[in-house]
Short mmCIF file of C-alpha atoms in Angstrom, two decimals:
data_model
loop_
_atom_site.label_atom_id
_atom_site.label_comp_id
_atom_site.label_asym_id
_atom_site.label_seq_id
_atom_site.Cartn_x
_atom_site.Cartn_y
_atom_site.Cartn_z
CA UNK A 1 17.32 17.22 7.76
CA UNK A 2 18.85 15.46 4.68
CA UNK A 3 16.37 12.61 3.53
CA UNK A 4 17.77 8.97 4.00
CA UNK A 5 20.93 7.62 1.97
CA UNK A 6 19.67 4.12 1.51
CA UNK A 7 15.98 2.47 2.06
CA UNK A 8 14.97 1.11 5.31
CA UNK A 9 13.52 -1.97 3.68
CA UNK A 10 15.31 -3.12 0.39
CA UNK A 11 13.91 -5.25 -1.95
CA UNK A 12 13.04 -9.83 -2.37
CA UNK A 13 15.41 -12.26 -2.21
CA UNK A 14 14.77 -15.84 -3.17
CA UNK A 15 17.09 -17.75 -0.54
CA UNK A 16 17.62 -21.51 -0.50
CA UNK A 17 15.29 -23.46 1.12
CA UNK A 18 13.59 -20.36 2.61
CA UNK A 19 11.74 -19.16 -0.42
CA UNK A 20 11.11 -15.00 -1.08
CA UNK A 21 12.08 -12.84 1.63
CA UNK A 22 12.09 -9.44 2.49
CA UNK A 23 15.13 -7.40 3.44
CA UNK A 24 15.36 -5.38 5.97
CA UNK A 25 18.79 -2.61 7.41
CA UNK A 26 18.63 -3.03 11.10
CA UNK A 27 19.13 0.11 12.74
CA UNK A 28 21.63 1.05 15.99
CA UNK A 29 20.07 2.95 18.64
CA UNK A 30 24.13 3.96 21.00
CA UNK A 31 22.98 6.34 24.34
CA UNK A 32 26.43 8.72 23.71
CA UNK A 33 25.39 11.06 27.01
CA UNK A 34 23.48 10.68 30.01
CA UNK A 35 22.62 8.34 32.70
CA UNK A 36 22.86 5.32 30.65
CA UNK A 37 25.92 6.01 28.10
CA UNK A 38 26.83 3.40 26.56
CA UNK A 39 24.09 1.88 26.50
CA UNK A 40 23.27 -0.09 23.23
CA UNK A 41 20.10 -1.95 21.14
CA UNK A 42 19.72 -2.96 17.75
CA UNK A 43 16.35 -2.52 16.14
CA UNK A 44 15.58 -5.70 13.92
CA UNK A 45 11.61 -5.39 13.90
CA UNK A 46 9.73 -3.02 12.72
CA UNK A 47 9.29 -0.70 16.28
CA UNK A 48 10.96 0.32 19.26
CA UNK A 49 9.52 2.02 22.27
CA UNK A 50 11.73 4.60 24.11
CA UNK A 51 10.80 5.39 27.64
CA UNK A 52 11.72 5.04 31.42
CA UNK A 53 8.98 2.50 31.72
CA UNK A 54 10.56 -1.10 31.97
CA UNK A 55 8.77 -2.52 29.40
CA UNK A 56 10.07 -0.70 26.84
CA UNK A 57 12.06 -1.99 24.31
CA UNK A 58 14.72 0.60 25.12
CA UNK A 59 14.20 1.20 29.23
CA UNK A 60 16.28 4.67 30.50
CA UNK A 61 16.93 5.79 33.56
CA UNK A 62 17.32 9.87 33.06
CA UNK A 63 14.55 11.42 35.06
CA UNK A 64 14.11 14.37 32.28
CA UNK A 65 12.52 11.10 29.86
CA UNK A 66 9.08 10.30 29.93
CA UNK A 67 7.54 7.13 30.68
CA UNK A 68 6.70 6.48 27.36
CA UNK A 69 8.77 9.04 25.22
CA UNK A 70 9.41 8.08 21.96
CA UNK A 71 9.03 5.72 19.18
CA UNK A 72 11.03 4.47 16.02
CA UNK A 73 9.14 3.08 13.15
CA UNK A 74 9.93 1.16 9.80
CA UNK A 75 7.32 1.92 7.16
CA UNK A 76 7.73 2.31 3.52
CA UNK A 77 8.16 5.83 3.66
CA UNK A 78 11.39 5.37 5.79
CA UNK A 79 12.53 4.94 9.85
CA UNK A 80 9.89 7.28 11.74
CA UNK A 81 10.64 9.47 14.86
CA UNK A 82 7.47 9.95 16.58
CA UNK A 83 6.91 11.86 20.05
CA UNK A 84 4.62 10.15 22.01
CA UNK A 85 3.68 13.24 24.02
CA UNK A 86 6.12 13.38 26.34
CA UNK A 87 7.10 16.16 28.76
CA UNK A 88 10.03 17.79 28.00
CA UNK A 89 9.84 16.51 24.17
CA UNK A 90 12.33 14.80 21.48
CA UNK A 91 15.06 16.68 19.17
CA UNK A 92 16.53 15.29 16.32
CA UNK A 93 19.24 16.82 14.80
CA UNK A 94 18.50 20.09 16.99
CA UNK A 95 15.30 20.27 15.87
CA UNK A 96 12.13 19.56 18.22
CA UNK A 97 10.01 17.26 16.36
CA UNK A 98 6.43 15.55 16.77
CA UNK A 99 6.72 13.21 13.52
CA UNK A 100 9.63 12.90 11.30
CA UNK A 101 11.74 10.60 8.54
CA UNK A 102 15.09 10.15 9.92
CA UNK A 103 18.18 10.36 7.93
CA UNK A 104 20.62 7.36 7.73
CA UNK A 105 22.75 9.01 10.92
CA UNK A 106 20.66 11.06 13.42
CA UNK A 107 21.54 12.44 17.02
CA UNK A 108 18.68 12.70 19.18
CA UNK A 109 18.16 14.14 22.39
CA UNK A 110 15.27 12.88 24.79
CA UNK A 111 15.46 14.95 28.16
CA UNK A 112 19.34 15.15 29.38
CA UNK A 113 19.97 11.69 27.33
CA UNK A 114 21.61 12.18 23.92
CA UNK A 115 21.77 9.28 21.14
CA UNK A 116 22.92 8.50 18.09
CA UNK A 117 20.77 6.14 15.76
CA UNK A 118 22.35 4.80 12.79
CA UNK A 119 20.78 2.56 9.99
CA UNK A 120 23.25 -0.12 8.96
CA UNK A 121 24.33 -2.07 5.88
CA UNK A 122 23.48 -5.24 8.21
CA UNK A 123 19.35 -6.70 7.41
CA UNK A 124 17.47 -8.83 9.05
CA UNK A 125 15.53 -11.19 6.56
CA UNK A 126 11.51 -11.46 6.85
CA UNK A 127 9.93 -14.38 5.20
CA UNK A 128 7.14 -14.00 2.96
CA UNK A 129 4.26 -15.71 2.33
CA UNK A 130 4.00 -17.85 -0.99
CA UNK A 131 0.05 -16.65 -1.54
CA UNK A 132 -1.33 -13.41 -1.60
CA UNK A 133 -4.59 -14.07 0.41
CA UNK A 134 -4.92 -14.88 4.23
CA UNK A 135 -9.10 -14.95 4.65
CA UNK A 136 -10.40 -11.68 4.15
CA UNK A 137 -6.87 -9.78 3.32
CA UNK A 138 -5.62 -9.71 0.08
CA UNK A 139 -2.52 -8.15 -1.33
CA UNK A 140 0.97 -9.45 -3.03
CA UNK A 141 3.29 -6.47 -2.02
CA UNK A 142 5.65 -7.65 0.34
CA UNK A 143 4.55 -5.87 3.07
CA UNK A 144 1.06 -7.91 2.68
CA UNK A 145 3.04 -11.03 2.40
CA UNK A 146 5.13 -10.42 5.29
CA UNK A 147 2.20 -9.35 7.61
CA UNK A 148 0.21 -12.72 6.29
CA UNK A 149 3.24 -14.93 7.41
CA UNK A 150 3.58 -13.01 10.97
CA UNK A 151 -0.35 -13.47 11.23
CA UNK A 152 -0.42 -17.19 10.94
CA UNK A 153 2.37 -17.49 13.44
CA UNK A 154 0.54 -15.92 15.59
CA UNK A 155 -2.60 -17.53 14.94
CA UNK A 156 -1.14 -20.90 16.08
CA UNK A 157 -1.25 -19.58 19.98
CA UNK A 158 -3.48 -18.14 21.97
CA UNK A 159 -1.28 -14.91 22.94
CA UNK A 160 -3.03 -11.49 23.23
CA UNK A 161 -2.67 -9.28 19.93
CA UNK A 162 -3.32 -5.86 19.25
CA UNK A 163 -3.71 -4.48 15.91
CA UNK A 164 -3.67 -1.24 15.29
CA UNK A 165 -3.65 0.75 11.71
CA UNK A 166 -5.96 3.89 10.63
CA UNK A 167 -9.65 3.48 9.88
CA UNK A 168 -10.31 1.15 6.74
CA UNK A 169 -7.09 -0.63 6.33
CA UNK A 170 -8.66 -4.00 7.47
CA UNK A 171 -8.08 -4.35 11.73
CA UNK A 172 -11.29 -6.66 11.82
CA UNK A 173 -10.35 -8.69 8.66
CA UNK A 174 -6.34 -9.79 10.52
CA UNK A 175 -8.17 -10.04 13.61
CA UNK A 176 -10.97 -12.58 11.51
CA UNK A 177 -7.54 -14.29 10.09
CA UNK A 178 -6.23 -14.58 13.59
CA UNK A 179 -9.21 -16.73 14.60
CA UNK A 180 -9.63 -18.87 11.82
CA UNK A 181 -5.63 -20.09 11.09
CA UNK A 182 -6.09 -20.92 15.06
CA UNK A 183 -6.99 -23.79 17.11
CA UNK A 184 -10.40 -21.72 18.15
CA UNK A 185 -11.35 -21.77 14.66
CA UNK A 186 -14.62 -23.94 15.13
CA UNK A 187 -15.37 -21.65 17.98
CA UNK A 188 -17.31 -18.08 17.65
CA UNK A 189 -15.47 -14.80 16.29
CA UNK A 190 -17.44 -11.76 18.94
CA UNK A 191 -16.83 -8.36 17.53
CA UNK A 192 -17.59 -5.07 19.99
CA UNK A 193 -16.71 -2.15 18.88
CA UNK A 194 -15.95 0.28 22.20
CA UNK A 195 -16.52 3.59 20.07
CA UNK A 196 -20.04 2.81 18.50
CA UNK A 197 -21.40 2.02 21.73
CA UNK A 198 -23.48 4.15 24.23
CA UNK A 199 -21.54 4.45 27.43
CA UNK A 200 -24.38 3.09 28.71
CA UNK A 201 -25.10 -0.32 27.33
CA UNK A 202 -21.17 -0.66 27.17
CA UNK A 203 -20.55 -2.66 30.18
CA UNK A 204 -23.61 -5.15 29.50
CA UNK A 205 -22.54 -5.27 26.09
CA UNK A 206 -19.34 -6.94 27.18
CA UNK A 207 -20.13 -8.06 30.57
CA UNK A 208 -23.97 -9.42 30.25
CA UNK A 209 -26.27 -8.67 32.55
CA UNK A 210 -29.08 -10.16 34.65
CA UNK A 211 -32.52 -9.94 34.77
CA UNK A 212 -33.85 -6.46 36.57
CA UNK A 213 -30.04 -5.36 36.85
CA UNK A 214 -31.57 -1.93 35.68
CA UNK A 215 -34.48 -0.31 33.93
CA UNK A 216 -35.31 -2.14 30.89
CA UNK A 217 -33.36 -5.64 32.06
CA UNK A 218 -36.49 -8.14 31.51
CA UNK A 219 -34.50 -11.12 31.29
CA UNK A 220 -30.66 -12.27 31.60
CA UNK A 221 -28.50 -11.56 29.20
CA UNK A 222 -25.28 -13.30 28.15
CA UNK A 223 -22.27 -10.46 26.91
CA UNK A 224 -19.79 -10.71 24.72
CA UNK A 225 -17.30 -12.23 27.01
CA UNK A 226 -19.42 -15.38 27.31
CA UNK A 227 -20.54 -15.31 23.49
CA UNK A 228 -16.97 -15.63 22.73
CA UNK A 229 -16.55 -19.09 25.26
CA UNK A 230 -14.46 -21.37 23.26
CA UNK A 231 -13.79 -18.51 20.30
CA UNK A 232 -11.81 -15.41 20.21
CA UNK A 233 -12.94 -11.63 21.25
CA UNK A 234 -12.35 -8.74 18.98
CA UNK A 235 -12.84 -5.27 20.56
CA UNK A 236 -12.27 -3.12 17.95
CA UNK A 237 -11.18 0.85 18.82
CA UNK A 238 -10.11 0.07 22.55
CA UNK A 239 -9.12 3.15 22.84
CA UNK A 240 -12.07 4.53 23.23
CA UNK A 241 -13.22 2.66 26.33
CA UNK A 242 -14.48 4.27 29.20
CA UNK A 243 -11.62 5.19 31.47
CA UNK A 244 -14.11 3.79 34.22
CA UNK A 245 -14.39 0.19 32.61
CA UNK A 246 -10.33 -0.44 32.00
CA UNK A 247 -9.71 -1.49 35.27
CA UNK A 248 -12.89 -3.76 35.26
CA UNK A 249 -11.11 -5.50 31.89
CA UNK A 250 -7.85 -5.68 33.01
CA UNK A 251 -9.24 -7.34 35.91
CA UNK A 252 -11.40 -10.55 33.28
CA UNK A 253 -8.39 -10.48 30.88
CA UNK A 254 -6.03 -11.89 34.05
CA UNK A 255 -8.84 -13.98 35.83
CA UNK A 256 -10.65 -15.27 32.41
CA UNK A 257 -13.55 -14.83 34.86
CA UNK A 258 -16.68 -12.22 34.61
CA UNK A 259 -19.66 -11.39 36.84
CA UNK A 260 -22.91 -10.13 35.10
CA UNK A 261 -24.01 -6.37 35.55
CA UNK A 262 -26.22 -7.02 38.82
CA UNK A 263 -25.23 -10.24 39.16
CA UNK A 264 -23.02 -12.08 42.10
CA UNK A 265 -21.92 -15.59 40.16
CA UNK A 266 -18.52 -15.67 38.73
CA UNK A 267 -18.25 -16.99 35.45
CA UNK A 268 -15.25 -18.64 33.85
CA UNK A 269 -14.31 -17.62 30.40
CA UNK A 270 -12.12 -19.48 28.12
CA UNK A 271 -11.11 -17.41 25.05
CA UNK A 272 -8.78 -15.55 22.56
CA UNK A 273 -8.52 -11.79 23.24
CA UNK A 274 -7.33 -9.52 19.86
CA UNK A 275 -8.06 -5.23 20.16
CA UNK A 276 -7.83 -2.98 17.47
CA UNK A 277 -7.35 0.44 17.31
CA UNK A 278 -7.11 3.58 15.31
CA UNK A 279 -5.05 5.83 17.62
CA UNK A 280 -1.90 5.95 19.14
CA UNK A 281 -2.27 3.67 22.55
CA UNK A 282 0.65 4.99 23.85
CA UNK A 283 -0.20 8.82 23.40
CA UNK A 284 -3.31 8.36 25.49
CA UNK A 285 -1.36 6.69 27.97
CA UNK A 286 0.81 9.54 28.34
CA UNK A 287 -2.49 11.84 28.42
CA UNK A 288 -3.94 9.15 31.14
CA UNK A 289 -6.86 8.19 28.73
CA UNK A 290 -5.84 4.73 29.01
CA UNK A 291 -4.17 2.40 32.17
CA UNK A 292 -0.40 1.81 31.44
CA UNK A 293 -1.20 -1.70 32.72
CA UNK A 294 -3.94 -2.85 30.45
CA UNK A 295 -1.77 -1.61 27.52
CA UNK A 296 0.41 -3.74 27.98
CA UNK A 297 -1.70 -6.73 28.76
CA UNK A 298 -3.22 -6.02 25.73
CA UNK A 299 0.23 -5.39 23.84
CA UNK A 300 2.05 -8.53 23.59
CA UNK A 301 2.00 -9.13 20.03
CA UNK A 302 1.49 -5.86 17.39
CA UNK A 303 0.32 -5.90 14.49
CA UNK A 304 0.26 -2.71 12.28
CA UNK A 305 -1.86 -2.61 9.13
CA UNK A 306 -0.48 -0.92 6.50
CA UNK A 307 -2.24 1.88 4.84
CA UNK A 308 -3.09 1.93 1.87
CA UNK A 309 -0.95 4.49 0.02
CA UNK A 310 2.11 2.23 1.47
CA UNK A 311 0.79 -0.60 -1.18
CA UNK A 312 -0.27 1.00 -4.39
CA UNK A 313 0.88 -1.93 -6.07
CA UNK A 314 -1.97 -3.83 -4.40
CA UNK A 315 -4.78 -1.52 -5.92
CA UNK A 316 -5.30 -3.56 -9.51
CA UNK A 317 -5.66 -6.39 -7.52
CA UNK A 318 -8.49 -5.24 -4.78
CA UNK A 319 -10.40 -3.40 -7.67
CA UNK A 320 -10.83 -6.80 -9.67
CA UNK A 321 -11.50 -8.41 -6.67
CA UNK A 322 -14.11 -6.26 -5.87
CA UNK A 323 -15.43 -5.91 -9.18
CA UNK A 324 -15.02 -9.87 -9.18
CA UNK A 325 -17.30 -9.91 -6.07
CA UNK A 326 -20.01 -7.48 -6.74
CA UNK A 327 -20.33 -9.66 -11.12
CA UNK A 328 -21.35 -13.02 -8.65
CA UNK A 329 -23.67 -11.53 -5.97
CA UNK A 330 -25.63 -9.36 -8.70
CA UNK A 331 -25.43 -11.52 -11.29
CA UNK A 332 -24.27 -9.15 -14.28
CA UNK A 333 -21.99 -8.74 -16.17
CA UNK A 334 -18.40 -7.86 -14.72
CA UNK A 335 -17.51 -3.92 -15.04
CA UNK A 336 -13.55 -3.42 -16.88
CA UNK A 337 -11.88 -0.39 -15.68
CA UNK A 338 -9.99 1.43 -18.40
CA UNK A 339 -6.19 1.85 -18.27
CA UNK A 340 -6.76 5.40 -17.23
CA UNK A 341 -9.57 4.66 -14.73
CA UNK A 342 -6.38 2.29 -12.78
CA UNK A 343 -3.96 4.66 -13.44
CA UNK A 344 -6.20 7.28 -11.25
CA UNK A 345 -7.68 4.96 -8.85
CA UNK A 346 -3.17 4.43 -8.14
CA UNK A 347 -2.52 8.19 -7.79
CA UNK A 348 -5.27 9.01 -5.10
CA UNK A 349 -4.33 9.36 -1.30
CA UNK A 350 -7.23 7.39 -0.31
CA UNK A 351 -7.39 8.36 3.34
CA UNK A 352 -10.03 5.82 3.96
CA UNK A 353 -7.80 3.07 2.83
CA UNK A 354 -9.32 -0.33 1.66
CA UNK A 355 -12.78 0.70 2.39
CA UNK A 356 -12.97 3.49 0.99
CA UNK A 357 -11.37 1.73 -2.53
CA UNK A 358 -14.21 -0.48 -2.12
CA UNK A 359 -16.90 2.14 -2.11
CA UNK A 360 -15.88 3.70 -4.98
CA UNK A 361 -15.52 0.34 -7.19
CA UNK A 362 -18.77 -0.51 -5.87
CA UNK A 363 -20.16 3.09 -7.50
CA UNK A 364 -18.11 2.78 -10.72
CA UNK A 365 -19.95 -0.64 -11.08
CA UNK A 366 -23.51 0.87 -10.06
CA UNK A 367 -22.83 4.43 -12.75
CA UNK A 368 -20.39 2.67 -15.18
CA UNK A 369 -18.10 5.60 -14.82
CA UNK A 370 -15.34 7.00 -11.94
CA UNK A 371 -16.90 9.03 -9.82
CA UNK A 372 -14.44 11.77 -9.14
CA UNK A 373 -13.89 12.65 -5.49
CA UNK A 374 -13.69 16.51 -4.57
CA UNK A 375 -10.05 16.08 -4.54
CA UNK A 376 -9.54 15.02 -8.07
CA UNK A 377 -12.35 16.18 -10.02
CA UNK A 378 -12.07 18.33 -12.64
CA UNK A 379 -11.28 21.87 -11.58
CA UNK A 380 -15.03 23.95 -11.91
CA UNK A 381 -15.93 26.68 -10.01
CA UNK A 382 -19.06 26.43 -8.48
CA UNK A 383 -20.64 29.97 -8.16
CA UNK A 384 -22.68 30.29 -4.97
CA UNK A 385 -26.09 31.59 -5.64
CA UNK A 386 -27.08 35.39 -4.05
CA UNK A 387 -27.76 34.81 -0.47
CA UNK A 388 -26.44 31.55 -0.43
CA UNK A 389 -23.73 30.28 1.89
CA UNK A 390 -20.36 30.46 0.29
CA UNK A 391 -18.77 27.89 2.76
CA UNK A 392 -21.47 25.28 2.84
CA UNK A 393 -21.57 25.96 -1.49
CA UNK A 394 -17.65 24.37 -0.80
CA UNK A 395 -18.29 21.92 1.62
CA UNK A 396 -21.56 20.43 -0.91
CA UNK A 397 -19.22 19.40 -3.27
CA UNK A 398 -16.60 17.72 -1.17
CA UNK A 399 -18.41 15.66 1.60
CA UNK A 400 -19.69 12.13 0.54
CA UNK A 401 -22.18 10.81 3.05
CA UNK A 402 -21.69 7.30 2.58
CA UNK A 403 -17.65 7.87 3.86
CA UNK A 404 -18.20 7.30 7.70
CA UNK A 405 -17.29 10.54 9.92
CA UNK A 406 -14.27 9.55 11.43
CA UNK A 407 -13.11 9.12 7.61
CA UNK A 408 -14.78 12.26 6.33
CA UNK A 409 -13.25 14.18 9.34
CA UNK A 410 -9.59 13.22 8.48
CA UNK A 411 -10.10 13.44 4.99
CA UNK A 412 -11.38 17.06 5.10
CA UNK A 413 -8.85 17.68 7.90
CA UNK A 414 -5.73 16.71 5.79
CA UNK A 415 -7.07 18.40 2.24
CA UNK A 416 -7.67 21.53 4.11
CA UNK A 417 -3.88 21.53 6.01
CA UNK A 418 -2.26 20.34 2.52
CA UNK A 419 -3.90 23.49 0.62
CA UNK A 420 -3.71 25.75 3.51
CA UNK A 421 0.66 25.10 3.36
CA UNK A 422 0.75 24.75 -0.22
CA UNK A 423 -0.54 28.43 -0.98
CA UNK A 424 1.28 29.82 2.64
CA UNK A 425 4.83 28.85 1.28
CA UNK A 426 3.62 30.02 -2.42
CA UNK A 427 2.85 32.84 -1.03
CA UNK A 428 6.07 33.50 1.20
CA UNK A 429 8.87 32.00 -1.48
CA UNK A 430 9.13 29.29 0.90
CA UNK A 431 10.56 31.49 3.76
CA UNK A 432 9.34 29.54 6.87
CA UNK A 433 9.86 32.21 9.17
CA UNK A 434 7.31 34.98 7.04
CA UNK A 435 5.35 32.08 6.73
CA UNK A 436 5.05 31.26 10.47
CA UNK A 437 4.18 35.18 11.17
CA UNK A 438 1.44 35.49 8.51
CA UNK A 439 -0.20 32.16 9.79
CA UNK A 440 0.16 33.40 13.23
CA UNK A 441 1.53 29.75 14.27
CA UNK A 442 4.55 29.40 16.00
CA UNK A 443 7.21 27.90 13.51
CA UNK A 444 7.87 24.72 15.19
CA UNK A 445 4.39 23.69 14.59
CA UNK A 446 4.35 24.80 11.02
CA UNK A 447 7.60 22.74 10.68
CA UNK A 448 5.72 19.91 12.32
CA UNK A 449 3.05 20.38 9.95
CA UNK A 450 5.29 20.11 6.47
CA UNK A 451 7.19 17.18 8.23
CA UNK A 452 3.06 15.38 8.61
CA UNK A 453 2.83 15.49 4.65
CA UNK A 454 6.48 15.16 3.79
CA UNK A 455 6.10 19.06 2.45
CA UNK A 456 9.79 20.37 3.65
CA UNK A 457 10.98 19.86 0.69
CA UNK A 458 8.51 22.65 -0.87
CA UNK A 459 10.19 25.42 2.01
#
C-alpha cells in the first residue's frame, strides 16, 4: 500500500476577517457494489463511523457489515482505517487490515459492500484559536488551537461530550475547560474515575447512599451525581464501568433523576455530563462490554486529544511551563535545559504523553540533569550476577515506578513489539513470509503489527 500523495491536513492560512485557519482535504467515501451502490458521503470532520447501525455517520444496509464496522480517522500521521472488531472484517486494497494509513485512492471492502474512498483537492477550513492556552491545556500547534476553538463552542451548551485520547494526553484538563468557558462555571467540577474504583463502592460513589443501606453505611451519603447539582460531571475511563451499572446510568442521564443505594426518594439532578476514556468505545460495543445505547447518549459531541508525538512542536513550550511552575511553588531558582537536553526531550515517543513529559521535567529540576529512560539511555550492558535472574536484571533497568501501570504496561508492551520486529525482519532480509514462519504468527497479524508502528516500510 503506497503511502499518501498529498497530506490530509495542509498547512495555516490567514483569511480575511476569519483570522488563522487550518486546512483540511475532505475525503469521498462512493459505495461502487452492494446493497447500497451509489451511495455517497463526504467526510469534512475529522471521523466517520461505518456500520449498519443508524447512527452512523455512514448507515449500510448489507447484512455481511457489522453494526459498528469501521472507522476513518484524520490525524497527523494521515486518514486512518481502523476495524472496529467486526465480524467478517475490513480489506483495503485486498489486504485484511486492523489499523492502517490509507493512500490518497483506496478500495475497500466491508462484508459484500465494496467502496472507493478518495481524498480530494477540496478542504474544509477549521478556525484556530488566537491564544495558545484554554485553562489547563496549553499548546500553539494547530491541532491545539483547533481543539481549543471546538472546546469553547462547546462549552457554551450544555450537550453531552465525550473525550477520549490515550492515558496522559489531558481528558480531565478539556473536560476542566469544558466547565469553566460554560454557563455552570460557578457551579462544582465532580471527577469519578470508573477504573480506580472498587466495584463495590462504585454505585454509592456515583449514586449516594443512605444510612444502613449496607454494612458500614452509618449515615447518608450524597454521590457524585448530587455533588455535581448545578456543575458538570466528569467520569473519567467509562469504559470501564460495570456492565451491571450502564443500564442504571443510561437510565439518570435521560431522567436527570437518581435514587440513593437503599433509598426510595427520587432526586432531581440538574447538571453537565462529559466521559472520558482511554479505549476504543466502539470496540467494546462490538465485544458487548458496553450498551450500544448509552454510547451514544454519551457520544454526541467527540473530542479526541491528541497525543503527544502528534505535537512535538508543543514540547519547548510545556517544558518551560513546567519548569516555570515548579521555580514559583519551590521558590528556586528556574532550571535551563540545554539545546541538546530539548533536542532529546523532541525525539522521544513518550507513550505517556503530557504526563509523563511532566514527570521527567519535574526530575531534571529535582537532579539537575536528564534522566535517561531505558529506551534512550546510553547503550551498557548490565551483567546479571551468578544466580541472579536474567529477566528481572532487564526489567530493573527499564520500569520506573512513579509511571502509573496502565502507562508502564503500554510502554513495555510497545518497546518489546518494536524490538521484537526490528531484529525478526533483520534477521529474515525483510521477507515477511520467513518472517511469519519463524515467529510462528500467522502473517496477517505480523502485517498488522508493522502497519501499528508504521514499520512496512522496513519489510
Amino acid at each position: 500500500m503506497t503511502q499518501p500523495s498529498k497530506p490530509v491536513t495542509t498547512f495555516v492560512l490567514d483569511q480575511p476577517g476569519q483570522g488563522e485557519v487550518l486546512l483540511q482535504h475532505k475525503v469521498r467515501i462512493s459505495v461502487t457494489e452492494g446493497p447500497d451502490r451509489g451511495r455517497e458521503i463526504v467526510m469534512e470532520g475529522d471521523r466517520l463511523l461505518i456500520g449498519t447501525h443508524p447512527q452512523n455517520d455512514l448507515a449500510l444496509t448489507d447484512p455481511a457489515v457489522s453494526r459498528h464496522h469501521a472507522k476513518l480517522e484524520i490525524t497527523q500521521r494521515g486518514l486512518l482505517l481502523q476495524d472496529l472488531g467486526s465480524t467478517n472484517g475490513t480489506v483495503a486494497n485486498d489486504l485484511l487490515v486492523d489499523l492502517v494509513r490509507l493512500p490518497s485512492r483506496t478500495d475497500l471492502q466491508l462484508g459484500k459492500t465494496h467502496m472507493r474512498v478518495e481524498l480530494l483537492d477540496e478542504t474544509v477550513a477549521h478556525p484556530l484559536a488566537t491564544t495558545g492556552r484554554l485553562g489547563g491545556l496549553i499548546g500553539q500547534t494547530p491541532i491545539m488551537r483547533s481543539l481549543f476553538t471546538r472546546l469553547k463552542r462547546t462549552a457554551a451548551t450544555d450537550i453531552t461530550v465525550l473525550v477520549e485520547g490515550e492515558s496522559g494526553t489531558g481528558k480531565e484538563l478539556a473536560a476542566r475547560a469544558l466547565h469553566d468557558e460554560s454557563p455552570r462555571r460557578d457551579g462544582l467540577f465532580v471527577v469519578v474515575d470508573c477504573g480506580a474504583l472498587p466495584r463495590g463502592l462504585i454505585e454509592s460513589e456515583l449514586f449516594g447512599h443512605e444510612r444502613g443501606a449496607f454494612t458500614g453505611a452509618e449515615s447518608s451519603r450524597q454521590g457524585a451525581f448530587e455533588q455535581a447539582h448545578g456543575g458538570t460531571l466528569f467520569l473519567d475511563e467509562i469504559g470501564e464501568l460495570d456492565v451491571e451499572l450502564q443500564p442504571r446510568l443510561l437510565r439518570i442521564i435521560e431522567s436527570r433523576a437518581i435514587k440513593r443505594v437503599g433509598g426510595t426518594q427520587t432526586r432531581e439532578v440538574d447538571i453537565r455530563i462529559i466521559a472520558g476514556t482511554n479505549r476504543q468505545l466502539e470496540r467494546r460495543v462490538a465485544e458487548g462490554e458496553f450498551r450500544e445505547d448509552l454510547f451514544y447518549r454519551l457520544a454526541v459531541v467527540r473530542f479526541t486529544m491528541p497525543p503527544l508525538r502528534e505535537r512535538r512542536e508543543d514540547i519547548p513550550l510545556l517544558v518551560r511551563h513546567f519548569l516555570d511552575n515548579l521555580s514559583s511553588l519551590g521558590g528556586r531558582q528556574a532550571v535551563k535545559v540545554s539545546p541538546q537536553q530539548m533536542e532529546r526531550l523532541m525525539h522521544r515517543p513518550w507513550p505517556g504523553n503530557v504526563r509523563q513529559l511532566r514527570n521527567a521535567v519535574e526530575r531534571l529540576a529535582v537532579l539537575e540533569t536528564l534522566v535517561e529512560s531505558a529506551e534512550h539511555a546510553p547503550a551498557q550492558a548490565r551483567v546479571p550476577m551468578a544466580g541472579e535472574d536474567v529477566l528481572g536484571a532487564a526489567m530493573a533497568g527499564l520500569v520506573q515506578s512513579g509511571q502509573p501501570y496502565k502507562v508502564m504496561r503500554a510502554h513495555l508492551l510497545e518497546r518489546f513489539e518494536r524490538e521484537y520486529l526490528t531484529a525478526l525482519l533483520e534477521r529474515h532480509q525483510g521477507n515477511l513470509t520467513q518472517s511469519a514462519r519463524a515467529a510462528e504468527i500467522d502473517r496477517v497479524y505480523l502485517l498488522r503489527l508493522l502497519d501499528k508502528y508504521d514499520m512496512r516500510d522496513r519489510s
